[in-house]
Short mmCIF file of C-alpha atoms in Angstrom, two decimals:
data_model
loop_
_atom_site.label_atom_id
_atom_site.label_comp_id
_atom_site.label_asym_id
_atom_site.label_seq_id
_atom_site.Cartn_x
_atom_site.Cartn_y
_atom_site.Cartn_z
CA MET P 1 10.16 2.68 35.71
CA THR P 2 7.88 1.91 32.81
CA ILE P 3 7.63 3.75 29.51
CA LYS P 4 5.41 3.57 26.45
CA LEU P 5 7.10 2.56 23.22
CA TYR P 6 5.67 5.80 21.83
CA ASP P 7 8.15 7.69 24.00
CA ILE P 8 11.26 6.15 22.44
CA ALA P 9 10.34 4.73 19.05
CA HIS P 10 8.31 5.21 15.89
CA SER P 11 6.54 2.68 13.70
CA ARG P 12 4.87 2.19 10.33
CA ALA P 13 2.23 -0.42 9.55
CA GLY P 14 1.92 -2.27 6.25
CA ASP P 15 -0.29 -5.07 4.95
CA LYS P 16 -0.23 -8.01 2.55
CA GLY P 17 -3.50 -9.88 2.51
CA ASN P 18 -4.32 -10.82 6.10
CA THR P 19 -0.75 -10.23 7.30
CA LEU P 20 0.28 -7.07 9.14
CA THR P 21 3.84 -5.73 9.19
CA LEU P 22 4.99 -3.29 11.87
CA SER P 23 8.39 -1.62 12.03
CA LEU P 24 9.73 -0.40 15.36
CA ILE P 25 12.47 2.19 15.02
CA PRO P 26 14.14 3.82 18.04
CA TYR P 27 14.59 7.61 17.83
CA LYS P 28 18.00 7.09 19.45
CA PRO P 29 20.10 4.13 18.23
CA GLU P 30 21.27 3.58 21.84
CA ASP P 31 17.70 2.47 22.73
CA TYR P 32 17.90 -0.42 20.23
CA PRO P 33 19.25 -2.97 22.77
CA LEU P 34 16.39 -2.10 25.15
CA LEU P 35 13.86 -2.73 22.38
CA CYS P 36 15.55 -6.03 21.47
CA GLU P 37 15.42 -7.12 25.12
CA LYS P 38 11.87 -6.06 25.98
CA VAL P 39 9.88 -6.07 22.76
CA THR P 40 10.10 -9.77 21.99
CA ALA P 41 7.77 -11.58 19.62
CA ASP P 42 6.09 -13.13 22.69
CA ALA P 43 5.61 -9.74 24.36
CA VAL P 44 4.05 -8.32 21.20
CA SER P 45 1.83 -11.40 20.85
CA HIS P 46 0.58 -10.79 24.38
CA HIS P 47 0.02 -7.07 23.70
CA PHE P 48 -1.94 -7.93 20.53
CA ARG P 49 -3.81 -10.90 22.00
CA ASP P 50 -7.21 -9.37 21.07
CA LEU P 51 -6.11 -8.51 17.53
CA VAL P 52 -3.65 -10.97 16.07
CA LEU P 53 -4.83 -14.56 15.76
CA GLY P 54 -1.70 -15.99 14.11
CA GLU P 55 2.00 -16.16 14.76
CA ILE P 56 4.19 -13.07 15.17
CA THR P 57 7.75 -13.20 13.83
CA ARG P 58 10.40 -10.63 14.80
CA TYR P 59 13.28 -9.65 12.50
CA GLU P 60 16.29 -7.71 13.80
CA LEU P 61 17.94 -5.06 11.64
CA PRO P 62 20.91 -3.79 13.67
CA ASN P 63 22.21 -1.78 10.70
CA LEU P 64 19.33 0.67 10.75
CA PRO P 65 18.72 -0.07 13.71
CA ALA P 66 15.14 -1.30 13.75
CA LEU P 67 12.90 -4.27 14.51
CA GLN P 68 10.28 -5.63 12.12
CA PHE P 69 7.25 -7.61 13.28
CA VAL P 70 5.27 -9.75 10.85
CA CYS P 71 1.87 -10.70 12.25
CA GLN P 72 -0.19 -13.49 10.63
CA GLN P 73 -4.01 -13.47 10.63
CA ALA P 74 -4.01 -9.94 11.94
CA LEU P 75 -6.48 -8.08 9.77
CA SER P 76 -9.86 -9.81 10.22
CA GLY P 77 -9.53 -11.38 6.78
CA GLY P 78 -7.58 -8.61 5.10
CA VAL P 79 -8.22 -5.40 3.22
CA THR P 80 -10.65 -6.81 0.70
CA THR P 81 -13.18 -8.61 2.84
CA SER P 82 -12.77 -7.31 6.41
CA LEU P 83 -15.74 -5.60 8.06
CA THR P 84 -13.51 -3.40 10.25
CA ILE P 85 -13.14 0.31 9.63
CA ASP P 86 -9.38 0.18 9.12
CA THR P 87 -9.31 -2.72 6.70
CA HIS P 88 -5.59 -2.27 5.93
CA GLY P 89 -4.63 -2.02 9.60
CA LYS P 90 -2.82 1.20 8.70
CA SER P 91 -3.48 2.66 12.15
CA LEU P 92 -2.03 -0.32 14.02
CA SER P 93 1.49 1.15 14.24
CA TYR P 94 0.05 3.27 17.02
CA ALA P 95 -1.40 0.19 18.71
CA LEU P 96 2.13 -1.21 18.95
CA LEU P 97 3.40 2.12 20.31
CA GLU P 98 0.82 1.85 23.14
CA MET P 99 2.81 -1.08 24.55
CA VAL P 100 4.39 -0.41 27.95
CA ILE P 101 7.84 -1.79 28.83
CA ASP P 102 10.21 -1.66 31.81
CA ASN P 103 12.82 0.96 31.11
CA ASP P 104 15.81 -1.00 32.50
CA LEU P 105 18.22 -3.44 30.92
CA MET K 1 30.89 5.60 -16.57
CA ASN K 2 30.06 8.76 -14.61
CA LYS K 3 26.49 9.30 -15.68
CA SER K 4 23.64 9.14 -13.24
CA ILE K 5 19.95 9.07 -13.93
CA ARG K 6 17.14 10.73 -12.02
CA ILE K 7 13.89 8.82 -11.46
CA GLY K 8 10.94 10.48 -9.72
CA CYS K 9 7.82 8.92 -8.28
CA GLY K 10 4.74 11.11 -8.69
CA ALA K 11 2.03 8.75 -7.44
CA GLY K 12 2.04 5.94 -4.90
CA PHE K 13 -1.54 4.75 -5.31
CA SER K 14 -4.47 5.11 -7.66
CA GLY K 15 -6.04 8.00 -5.80
CA ASP K 16 -2.83 9.92 -5.17
CA ARG K 17 -2.64 13.71 -5.57
CA LEU K 18 -1.98 15.11 -9.05
CA GLU K 19 0.10 18.22 -8.22
CA PRO K 20 3.31 16.59 -6.90
CA ALA K 21 3.85 14.79 -10.23
CA VAL K 22 3.33 18.06 -12.10
CA ILE K 23 5.98 19.75 -9.95
CA LEU K 24 8.38 16.82 -10.41
CA THR K 25 7.91 16.92 -14.18
CA GLN K 26 8.25 20.68 -14.51
CA GLN K 27 10.99 21.39 -11.99
CA GLY K 28 12.55 18.04 -11.07
CA GLN K 29 14.96 17.70 -14.04
CA LEU K 30 13.92 14.07 -14.23
CA ASP K 31 14.91 11.45 -16.75
CA TYR K 32 12.01 9.20 -15.76
CA LEU K 33 8.73 9.74 -13.96
CA VAL K 34 7.01 6.70 -12.46
CA LEU K 35 3.34 6.71 -11.46
CA GLU K 36 2.48 3.64 -9.37
CA CYS K 37 -1.30 3.39 -9.28
CA LEU K 38 -2.23 -0.28 -8.76
CA ALA K 39 -2.89 -1.68 -5.29
CA GLU K 40 -3.61 -5.38 -4.69
CA ARG K 41 -7.30 -5.05 -5.34
CA THR K 42 -7.34 -2.14 -7.82
CA ILE K 43 -6.90 -4.33 -10.89
CA ALA K 44 -9.82 -6.61 -9.99
CA LEU K 45 -12.06 -3.56 -9.63
CA ALA K 46 -10.74 -2.33 -13.00
CA GLN K 47 -11.54 -5.73 -14.53
CA LYS K 48 -15.15 -5.33 -13.38
CA ARG K 49 -15.34 -1.95 -15.10
CA LYS K 50 -13.94 -3.54 -18.27
CA GLN K 51 -16.59 -6.28 -18.14
CA GLN K 52 -19.27 -3.58 -18.08
CA ASN K 53 -17.61 -1.54 -20.86
CA PRO K 54 -14.75 -3.02 -22.96
CA ALA K 55 -13.32 0.48 -23.56
CA LEU K 56 -12.76 0.97 -19.81
CA GLY K 57 -10.77 -0.88 -17.17
CA TYR K 58 -7.79 1.46 -17.05
CA ASP K 59 -7.02 3.82 -14.15
CA PRO K 60 -9.97 6.18 -13.48
CA LEU K 61 -7.60 9.17 -13.12
CA LEU K 62 -5.66 8.39 -16.33
CA GLU K 63 -7.19 11.21 -18.40
CA ARG K 64 -6.73 13.82 -15.65
CA ARG K 65 -3.13 12.84 -14.95
CA ILE K 66 -2.07 12.64 -18.62
CA ASP K 67 -3.86 15.88 -19.48
CA ARG K 68 -1.89 17.71 -16.80
CA LEU K 69 1.45 16.00 -17.40
CA LEU K 70 1.80 15.31 -21.12
CA PRO K 71 2.97 18.74 -22.35
CA SER K 72 5.73 19.05 -19.74
CA LEU K 73 6.75 15.38 -20.00
CA LEU K 74 7.43 15.90 -23.71
CA ALA K 75 8.93 19.39 -23.37
CA ASN K 76 11.36 18.25 -20.67
CA LYS K 77 12.06 14.85 -22.27
CA VAL K 78 10.89 12.97 -19.21
CA ARG K 79 9.88 9.39 -20.01
CA LEU K 80 6.82 8.16 -18.14
CA ILE K 81 6.53 4.61 -16.81
CA THR K 82 3.18 3.76 -15.26
CA ASN K 83 0.89 0.84 -14.45
CA MET K 84 -2.20 3.00 -15.05
CA GLY K 85 -3.13 0.58 -17.83
CA ALA K 86 -4.60 -1.55 -15.03
CA ALA K 87 -6.93 -4.15 -16.57
CA ASN K 88 -6.90 -2.57 -20.03
CA PRO K 89 -3.54 -1.04 -21.02
CA LEU K 90 -4.35 -1.16 -24.76
CA ALA K 91 -7.45 0.99 -24.26
CA ALA K 92 -5.46 3.29 -21.99
CA ALA K 93 -2.89 3.83 -24.76
CA GLN K 94 -5.65 4.87 -27.14
CA VAL K 95 -6.90 7.35 -24.56
CA ILE K 96 -3.39 8.84 -24.27
CA VAL K 97 -3.06 9.07 -28.05
CA GLY K 98 -6.42 10.84 -28.15
CA ILE K 99 -5.28 13.38 -25.56
CA ALA K 100 -2.03 13.98 -27.50
CA ARG K 101 -3.96 14.62 -30.72
CA ARG K 102 -6.26 17.07 -29.00
CA LEU K 103 -3.22 18.91 -27.62
CA ALA K 104 -1.45 18.66 -31.02
CA LEU K 105 1.43 16.73 -29.47
CA SER K 106 3.40 13.87 -30.93
CA VAL K 107 3.71 10.93 -28.58
CA THR K 108 4.70 7.28 -28.74
CA VAL K 109 3.23 4.86 -26.21
CA ALA K 110 4.65 1.37 -25.65
CA VAL K 111 2.16 -0.98 -24.01
CA VAL K 112 3.28 -4.00 -22.02
CA THR K 113 0.70 -6.79 -21.92
CA GLY K 114 0.81 -10.39 -20.79
CA ASP K 115 0.01 -9.96 -17.10
CA ASP K 116 -3.61 -11.02 -17.65
CA VAL K 117 -3.47 -14.79 -17.18
CA VAL K 118 -7.13 -15.43 -16.44
CA ASP K 119 -7.42 -17.75 -19.48
CA GLN K 120 -4.60 -19.91 -18.13
CA LEU K 121 -6.21 -20.37 -14.74
CA THR K 122 -8.20 -23.54 -14.14
CA GLY K 123 -9.34 -22.48 -10.66
CA ASP K 124 -7.64 -25.51 -9.15
CA GLU K 125 -4.45 -23.61 -8.38
CA ILE K 126 -3.73 -23.58 -4.67
CA SER K 127 -4.17 -20.22 -2.96
CA LEU K 128 -1.23 -19.05 -0.84
CA GLU K 129 -3.61 -17.69 1.80
CA MET K 130 -6.11 -20.53 2.18
CA SER K 131 -4.07 -23.57 1.02
CA GLN K 132 -7.06 -24.68 -1.06
CA PRO K 133 -8.05 -24.11 -4.70
CA VAL K 134 -8.54 -20.43 -5.59
CA GLN K 135 -12.05 -21.11 -6.94
CA GLU K 136 -13.17 -22.02 -3.41
CA ALA K 137 -12.88 -18.31 -2.55
CA GLY K 138 -15.78 -17.33 -4.82
CA PRO K 139 -16.62 -16.61 -8.49
CA LEU K 140 -13.34 -15.53 -10.14
CA ILE K 141 -13.14 -12.11 -11.82
CA SER K 142 -9.51 -11.63 -12.75
CA ALA K 143 -6.03 -13.13 -12.57
CA ASN K 144 -2.97 -10.98 -13.10
CA ALA K 145 0.63 -12.11 -12.88
CA TYR K 146 3.20 -9.75 -11.42
CA LEU K 147 5.50 -9.13 -14.39
CA GLY K 148 9.05 -7.95 -13.77
CA ALA K 149 11.65 -5.60 -15.21
CA ASP K 150 12.34 -8.09 -18.03
CA ALA K 151 8.84 -7.39 -19.40
CA ILE K 152 9.40 -3.60 -19.37
CA LEU K 153 12.89 -3.55 -20.94
CA PRO K 154 11.75 -4.25 -24.53
CA ALA K 155 9.25 -1.38 -24.19
CA LEU K 156 12.02 0.97 -23.04
CA ALA K 157 14.18 -0.18 -25.96
CA THR K 158 11.56 1.12 -28.44
CA GLY K 159 12.37 4.66 -27.31
CA ALA K 160 8.68 5.34 -26.56
CA ASP K 161 7.82 8.44 -24.51
CA ILE K 162 5.36 6.54 -22.33
CA ILE K 163 5.56 2.95 -21.09
CA LEU K 164 2.15 1.70 -20.04
CA THR K 165 1.63 -1.53 -18.14
CA GLY K 166 -0.96 -3.51 -16.26
CA ARG K 167 0.13 -5.57 -13.26
CA VAL K 168 3.88 -5.29 -12.75
CA ALA K 169 5.68 -5.63 -9.42
CA ASP K 170 5.95 -2.09 -8.07
CA PRO K 171 9.77 -1.99 -7.68
CA SER K 172 10.18 -3.36 -11.24
CA LEU K 173 8.78 -0.08 -12.61
CA PHE K 174 12.00 1.49 -11.24
CA VAL K 175 14.42 -1.41 -11.74
CA ALA K 176 13.69 -1.44 -15.49
CA PRO K 177 14.97 2.07 -16.32
CA MET K 178 18.10 1.51 -14.24
CA VAL K 179 18.88 -1.73 -16.08
CA HIS K 180 18.03 -0.07 -19.40
CA GLU K 181 20.32 2.91 -18.80
CA PHE K 182 23.27 1.17 -17.15
CA GLY K 183 23.20 -2.11 -19.06
CA TRP K 184 23.17 -4.16 -15.87
CA SER K 185 22.59 -7.87 -16.18
CA LEU K 186 19.29 -9.13 -14.78
CA ASP K 187 21.34 -12.04 -13.43
CA ASP K 188 23.50 -9.72 -11.30
CA ALA K 189 21.47 -10.40 -8.15
CA ASP K 190 23.28 -7.93 -5.87
CA ARG K 191 22.89 -5.12 -8.41
CA ILE K 192 19.20 -5.92 -8.95
CA GLY K 193 18.76 -6.24 -5.16
CA GLN K 194 20.07 -2.68 -4.71
CA ALA K 195 17.89 -1.48 -7.61
CA THR K 196 14.90 -3.08 -5.86
CA VAL K 197 15.74 -1.24 -2.63
CA ILE K 198 15.70 2.01 -4.62
CA GLY K 199 12.38 1.13 -6.24
CA HIS K 200 10.87 0.05 -2.94
CA LEU K 201 11.85 3.34 -1.27
CA LEU K 202 10.32 5.39 -4.12
CA GLU K 203 7.19 3.38 -4.94
CA CYS K 204 4.86 4.93 -2.36
CA ALA K 205 5.82 8.47 -3.36
CA GLY K 206 4.87 10.78 -0.46
CA GLN K 207 5.51 8.05 2.11
CA LEU K 208 9.24 8.79 1.69
CA THR K 209 8.90 12.54 2.18
CA GLY K 210 6.85 12.76 5.37
CA GLY K 211 3.46 11.42 4.33
CA TYR K 212 2.11 8.64 6.62
CA PHE K 213 4.83 9.81 9.05
CA ALA K 214 3.97 13.19 10.57
CA ASP K 215 3.03 13.31 14.26
CA PRO K 216 2.88 16.83 15.67
CA SER K 217 5.56 17.65 18.28
CA ARG K 218 6.96 14.12 18.00
CA LYS K 219 7.68 13.80 14.29
CA ASP K 220 7.11 17.29 12.91
CA ILE K 221 7.04 17.66 9.13
CA PRO K 222 6.98 21.17 7.61
CA ASP K 223 4.43 22.36 5.05
CA MET K 224 2.51 19.10 4.74
CA ALA K 225 -0.08 20.87 2.56
CA HIS K 226 2.49 21.09 -0.25
CA LEU K 227 4.11 17.70 0.37
CA GLY K 228 6.62 17.05 -2.41
CA HIS K 229 7.14 13.60 -3.91
CA PRO K 230 10.63 12.07 -4.10
CA PHE K 231 13.21 11.37 -6.77
CA ALA K 232 16.45 9.39 -6.72
CA ASP K 233 19.74 10.10 -8.48
CA VAL K 234 21.08 6.66 -9.30
CA SER K 235 24.72 6.12 -10.30
CA ALA K 236 26.07 3.33 -12.47
CA ASP K 237 27.40 1.56 -9.36
CA GLY K 238 23.88 1.48 -7.88
CA THR K 239 24.39 4.19 -5.26
CA ALA K 240 21.24 6.28 -4.89
CA VAL K 241 20.67 9.70 -3.39
CA PHE K 242 17.04 10.46 -2.61
CA SER K 243 15.71 14.00 -2.52
CA LYS K 244 12.75 16.17 -3.53
CA VAL K 245 12.21 19.41 -5.45
CA ASP K 246 13.39 22.53 -3.57
CA GLY K 247 10.51 24.55 -2.19
CA THR K 248 8.11 21.64 -1.84
CA GLY K 249 6.80 20.65 1.58
CA GLY K 250 7.69 17.61 3.63
CA SER K 251 10.96 16.11 4.84
CA LEU K 252 13.16 13.37 3.50
CA ASN K 253 15.48 12.11 6.20
CA VAL K 254 16.84 8.90 7.65
CA ALA K 255 13.74 8.40 9.82
CA THR K 256 11.28 8.70 6.92
CA ALA K 257 13.51 6.43 4.82
CA LYS K 258 13.74 3.75 7.54
CA GLU K 259 9.95 3.62 7.88
CA GLN K 260 9.54 3.25 4.13
CA LEU K 261 12.35 0.70 3.75
CA LEU K 262 10.47 -1.70 6.04
CA TYR K 263 6.97 -0.86 4.78
CA GLU K 264 5.06 -4.05 3.83
CA VAL K 265 8.24 -6.12 4.07
CA MET K 266 7.39 -9.69 5.11
CA ASP K 267 11.01 -10.82 5.51
CA PRO K 268 13.77 -8.18 5.32
CA GLY K 269 16.33 -10.79 4.24
CA ARG K 270 14.11 -12.19 1.48
CA TYR K 271 11.97 -9.59 -0.26
CA LEU K 272 10.45 -11.43 -3.22
CA THR K 273 9.92 -9.74 -6.57
CA PRO K 274 9.85 -11.15 -10.12
CA ASP K 275 13.39 -9.71 -10.54
CA VAL K 276 15.26 -10.91 -7.45
CA VAL K 277 15.05 -12.13 -3.88
CA ALA K 278 16.27 -8.88 -2.36
CA ASP K 279 18.13 -8.59 0.93
CA PHE K 280 17.41 -5.35 2.81
CA THR K 281 19.36 -6.27 5.93
CA LYS K 282 22.68 -4.67 4.88
CA VAL K 283 21.16 -1.42 3.60
CA ARG K 284 22.87 1.74 4.88
CA LEU K 285 20.99 5.03 4.95
CA GLU K 286 22.96 8.27 5.43
CA GLU K 287 21.74 11.84 5.57
CA ILE K 288 24.21 13.71 3.35
CA GLY K 289 22.41 17.06 3.29
CA PRO K 290 19.06 18.69 4.00
CA ASN K 291 16.39 16.41 2.48
CA GLN K 292 19.09 14.20 0.98
CA VAL K 293 19.47 10.56 1.94
CA LYS K 294 21.99 8.18 0.39
CA ALA K 295 21.15 4.47 0.22
CA THR K 296 23.67 1.72 -0.46
CA GLY K 297 24.11 -1.93 0.41
CA GLY K 298 21.06 -3.65 -1.06
CA GLN K 299 21.88 -7.21 -2.07
CA GLY K 300 20.06 -10.19 -3.51
CA GLN K 301 19.82 -13.75 -4.68
CA SER K 302 18.58 -15.05 -8.01
CA ARG K 303 15.00 -14.36 -8.96
CA PRO K 304 12.29 -16.94 -8.18
CA SER K 305 11.26 -19.41 -10.90
CA THR K 306 7.60 -18.61 -10.22
CA VAL K 307 5.69 -15.33 -10.32
CA LYS K 308 2.86 -14.30 -8.03
CA VAL K 309 -0.63 -14.12 -9.50
CA SER K 310 -3.26 -11.94 -7.89
CA VAL K 311 -6.72 -13.46 -8.30
CA GLY K 312 -9.84 -11.34 -7.82
CA TYR K 313 -13.19 -12.87 -6.90
CA ASN K 314 -16.69 -11.66 -6.17
CA ALA K 315 -17.07 -11.54 -2.40
CA GLY K 316 -20.65 -10.33 -2.19
CA PHE K 317 -21.77 -7.06 -0.62
CA VAL K 318 -21.24 -5.10 2.57
CA GLY K 319 -23.92 -2.90 4.10
CA GLU K 320 -22.99 -0.24 6.64
CA GLY K 321 -24.87 2.16 8.86
CA GLU K 322 -23.68 4.85 11.29
CA ILE K 323 -25.36 7.07 13.87
CA SER K 324 -23.93 9.38 16.55
CA TYR K 325 -24.65 9.97 20.24
CA ALA K 326 -23.13 12.86 22.24
CA GLY K 327 -23.21 14.35 25.74
CA SER K 328 -23.93 12.58 29.03
CA ASN K 329 -23.95 8.77 28.79
CA ALA K 330 -23.20 8.90 25.05
CA LEU K 331 -21.39 5.55 25.23
CA GLY K 332 -24.27 3.99 27.21
CA ARG K 333 -26.82 5.07 24.63
CA ALA K 334 -24.61 3.95 21.73
CA LYS K 335 -24.22 0.54 23.36
CA LEU K 336 -27.96 0.26 23.86
CA ALA K 337 -28.37 1.07 20.16
CA GLY K 338 -25.79 -1.60 19.30
CA ALA K 339 -27.61 -4.20 21.39
CA ILE K 340 -30.92 -3.34 19.69
CA ILE K 341 -29.38 -3.67 16.23
CA GLN K 342 -27.75 -6.97 17.17
CA GLU K 343 -31.12 -8.38 18.20
CA ARG K 344 -32.92 -7.01 15.13
CA LEU K 345 -30.34 -8.26 12.58
CA GLN K 346 -28.68 -11.32 14.05
CA ASP K 347 -31.03 -13.81 12.37
CA ARG K 348 -30.37 -12.37 8.92
CA PHE K 349 -26.58 -11.85 9.10
CA THR K 350 -23.97 -14.43 10.00
CA ASP K 351 -21.20 -11.86 9.84
CA LEU K 352 -22.16 -8.64 11.60
CA ARG K 353 -19.76 -6.14 13.16
CA ILE K 354 -20.75 -3.48 15.69
CA ASP K 355 -18.23 -0.72 16.46
CA TYR K 356 -18.22 2.23 18.83
CA MET K 357 -16.24 4.92 17.04
CA GLY K 358 -14.38 7.07 19.51
CA THR K 359 -13.54 4.09 21.72
CA THR K 360 -12.60 0.72 20.19
CA SER K 361 -13.49 0.83 16.50
CA VAL K 362 -10.13 1.52 14.88
CA HIS K 363 -7.78 -0.74 16.83
CA ARG K 364 -10.63 -3.20 17.62
CA THR K 365 -9.58 -2.84 21.27
CA ASN K 366 -8.03 -0.16 23.45
CA PHE K 367 -5.09 -0.46 25.75
CA GLY K 368 -5.77 0.42 29.39
CA ASP K 369 -8.39 2.61 31.02
CA HIS K 370 -9.67 5.61 29.16
CA PRO K 371 -12.30 8.16 30.22
CA ASP K 372 -15.60 7.91 28.40
CA PRO K 373 -15.62 10.04 25.25
CA TYR K 374 -17.95 13.04 24.90
CA GLU K 375 -19.34 11.64 21.66
CA VAL K 376 -19.58 8.16 20.17
CA ARG K 377 -20.55 7.03 16.70
CA LEU K 378 -22.17 3.63 16.36
CA ARG K 379 -21.10 1.81 13.23
CA VAL K 380 -22.65 -1.43 12.03
CA ALA K 381 -21.35 -3.48 9.10
CA GLY K 382 -22.66 -6.76 7.71
CA LYS K 383 -21.79 -9.10 4.86
CA ALA K 384 -24.56 -10.00 2.45
CA SER K 385 -25.04 -11.93 -0.77
CA THR K 386 -27.29 -9.34 -2.42
CA PRO K 387 -27.35 -5.52 -2.38
CA GLU K 388 -30.91 -5.66 -1.03
CA GLN K 389 -29.83 -7.71 1.98
CA ALA K 390 -26.83 -5.43 2.53
CA ALA K 391 -29.10 -2.38 2.55
CA LEU K 392 -30.96 -3.75 5.59
CA VAL K 393 -28.02 -2.80 7.81
CA GLY K 394 -28.24 0.90 7.01
CA GLU K 395 -32.03 0.84 7.08
CA GLU K 396 -32.08 -0.59 10.59
CA VAL K 397 -29.46 1.89 11.81
CA GLU K 398 -31.39 4.81 10.33
CA ALA K 399 -34.57 3.53 11.97
CA LEU K 400 -32.87 4.01 15.35
CA TYR K 401 -33.86 7.68 15.03
CA THR K 402 -37.40 6.83 16.12
CA ASN K 403 -37.00 3.25 17.34
CA GLY K 404 -33.82 3.54 19.40
CA PRO K 405 -32.16 5.44 22.26
CA ALA K 406 -32.48 9.17 22.92
CA GLY K 407 -30.52 11.73 20.98
CA GLY K 408 -29.32 9.73 17.98
CA GLY K 409 -28.19 11.99 15.10
CA GLY K 410 -26.37 12.09 11.81
CA ALA K 411 -27.32 8.64 10.48
CA ARG K 412 -25.68 7.53 7.21
CA LYS K 413 -26.03 4.32 5.23
CA TYR K 414 -23.89 2.68 2.56
CA VAL K 415 -23.88 -0.44 0.38
CA HIS K 416 -20.84 -1.55 -1.57
CA GLU K 417 -19.81 -4.48 -3.67
CA VAL K 418 -16.81 -6.41 -2.39
CA VAL K 419 -13.99 -7.83 -4.46
CA GLY K 420 -11.74 -10.27 -2.64
CA ILE K 421 -8.16 -11.14 -3.53
CA VAL K 422 -6.22 -14.37 -3.17
CA SER K 423 -2.80 -15.18 -4.59
CA THR K 424 -1.25 -18.16 -6.28
CA LEU K 425 2.02 -18.94 -8.07
CA LEU K 426 2.59 -19.50 -11.78
CA ASP K 427 5.70 -20.76 -13.57
CA ARG K 428 7.53 -17.80 -15.05
CA ASP K 429 7.74 -19.62 -18.42
CA LYS K 430 3.95 -19.54 -18.65
CA THR K 431 3.86 -15.74 -18.86
CA ASN K 432 4.34 -14.25 -22.30
CA PRO K 433 4.87 -10.46 -22.09
CA GLN K 434 4.39 -8.47 -25.30
CA VAL K 435 4.96 -4.87 -26.39
CA THR K 436 2.58 -2.95 -28.66
CA LEU K 437 3.32 0.55 -29.96
CA PHE K 438 0.81 3.40 -30.42
CA GLN K 439 1.54 6.81 -31.96
CA SER K 440 -0.44 10.02 -32.11
#
């Protein structure tokens, strides 16, 4: 069975220059291992292939638990010079939550 | 030592709402109120205002905020720390003194300067973003170093009611009063790491209490219209309990705190500020009561020997135009309009963006198949070197009324000047923070 990340996790987007940060926080801590397994940096790079030109790094925070994705060259130049509507990429948390994963470990 | 101090954050960006800070000051029993009003680009825009009028260049909402807050700040002995000085903290202090005189109040303002390092910049410094000299980006407007808590401490030591700064790292606005009150050493990296966690959680104000979080039925937040801003009770051992004023709207819980803890964090194990390289990976967040979250476990390593400098440059102009199509084949007509505009403007713009709002404009893509929307708004944006060239975009979009597809309505056009930002590093020794006092 497949599920959308939106069904099991929440996210907040942040920006520094042309770099986008995205947290991914499971509503239930017991879903954290599933996120670690399925939502790899490679999987997110594939999901964001039309948006993120640079490398995506994943950080694991088992204490919270949460994942943090740092996406380089993600904001069409960044808040100050981008021609896009959402120059900060503030809405892109919900682009991550559109990702579909297999719901089995 | 059993004492704790209470620090509130009443603004998380320049345009933030005024009322939550008023409520915090009147009812929050605060020791300190922080107003964080300087985003990456805000100070370069402020510098441009200062170039046009040397008496300006401070936060545009300074007068309104101080007018509302000053009487209750003084009556309740709440000390204000704010970066609303922006590009001109000395002029901002004079404005505050003027407001105090008009209200017959006695106030002391300590101004922290030294962040403006434009005179020290040669332009040859290497930009962190482009790996080439910063002057390659465009004509330079401003250069401001991120000062740290060490620059604010002497201002706090004067006993002033208001501490006014320009560019300071956001968490340092909070780290400074903790260090001042508890006598912590700035070399105690774990202590300063925890203080930085506290500052980071508070610095965006409403983003800790349900703002930028609410999602109906999934992440419900009560009474968003009266969203309260947060405060933290900090103990001498660095433990912090975050909460908000009773009766205000919003929620402060472990979920809102987790989102904010990771907000804009480029490496959770190495969060760089002028005060410390903070480690967020061991942070524990516990809900200890309704709207009460305890945070412990922030750590750190010694502060960097360099400070970040934010460099503003003139990046030309952007022209925009929008027009809407609705009903049957709205997307088809909008796309025809987009194709017409592309053909009419492509020779005059190297960088032109055409968006279909309602489909792929916000995420620049969409994921999967979606039914066509009932209405679509065409948006066109182009970069230009002059305002006249930028205006062509909106003029061509507006002309679609009579020279484009059927049923176009609600055209709008805009031109704005663009300020770009790049960053570079400066040796900490090259900054020279100073404190100047003003009294009403």
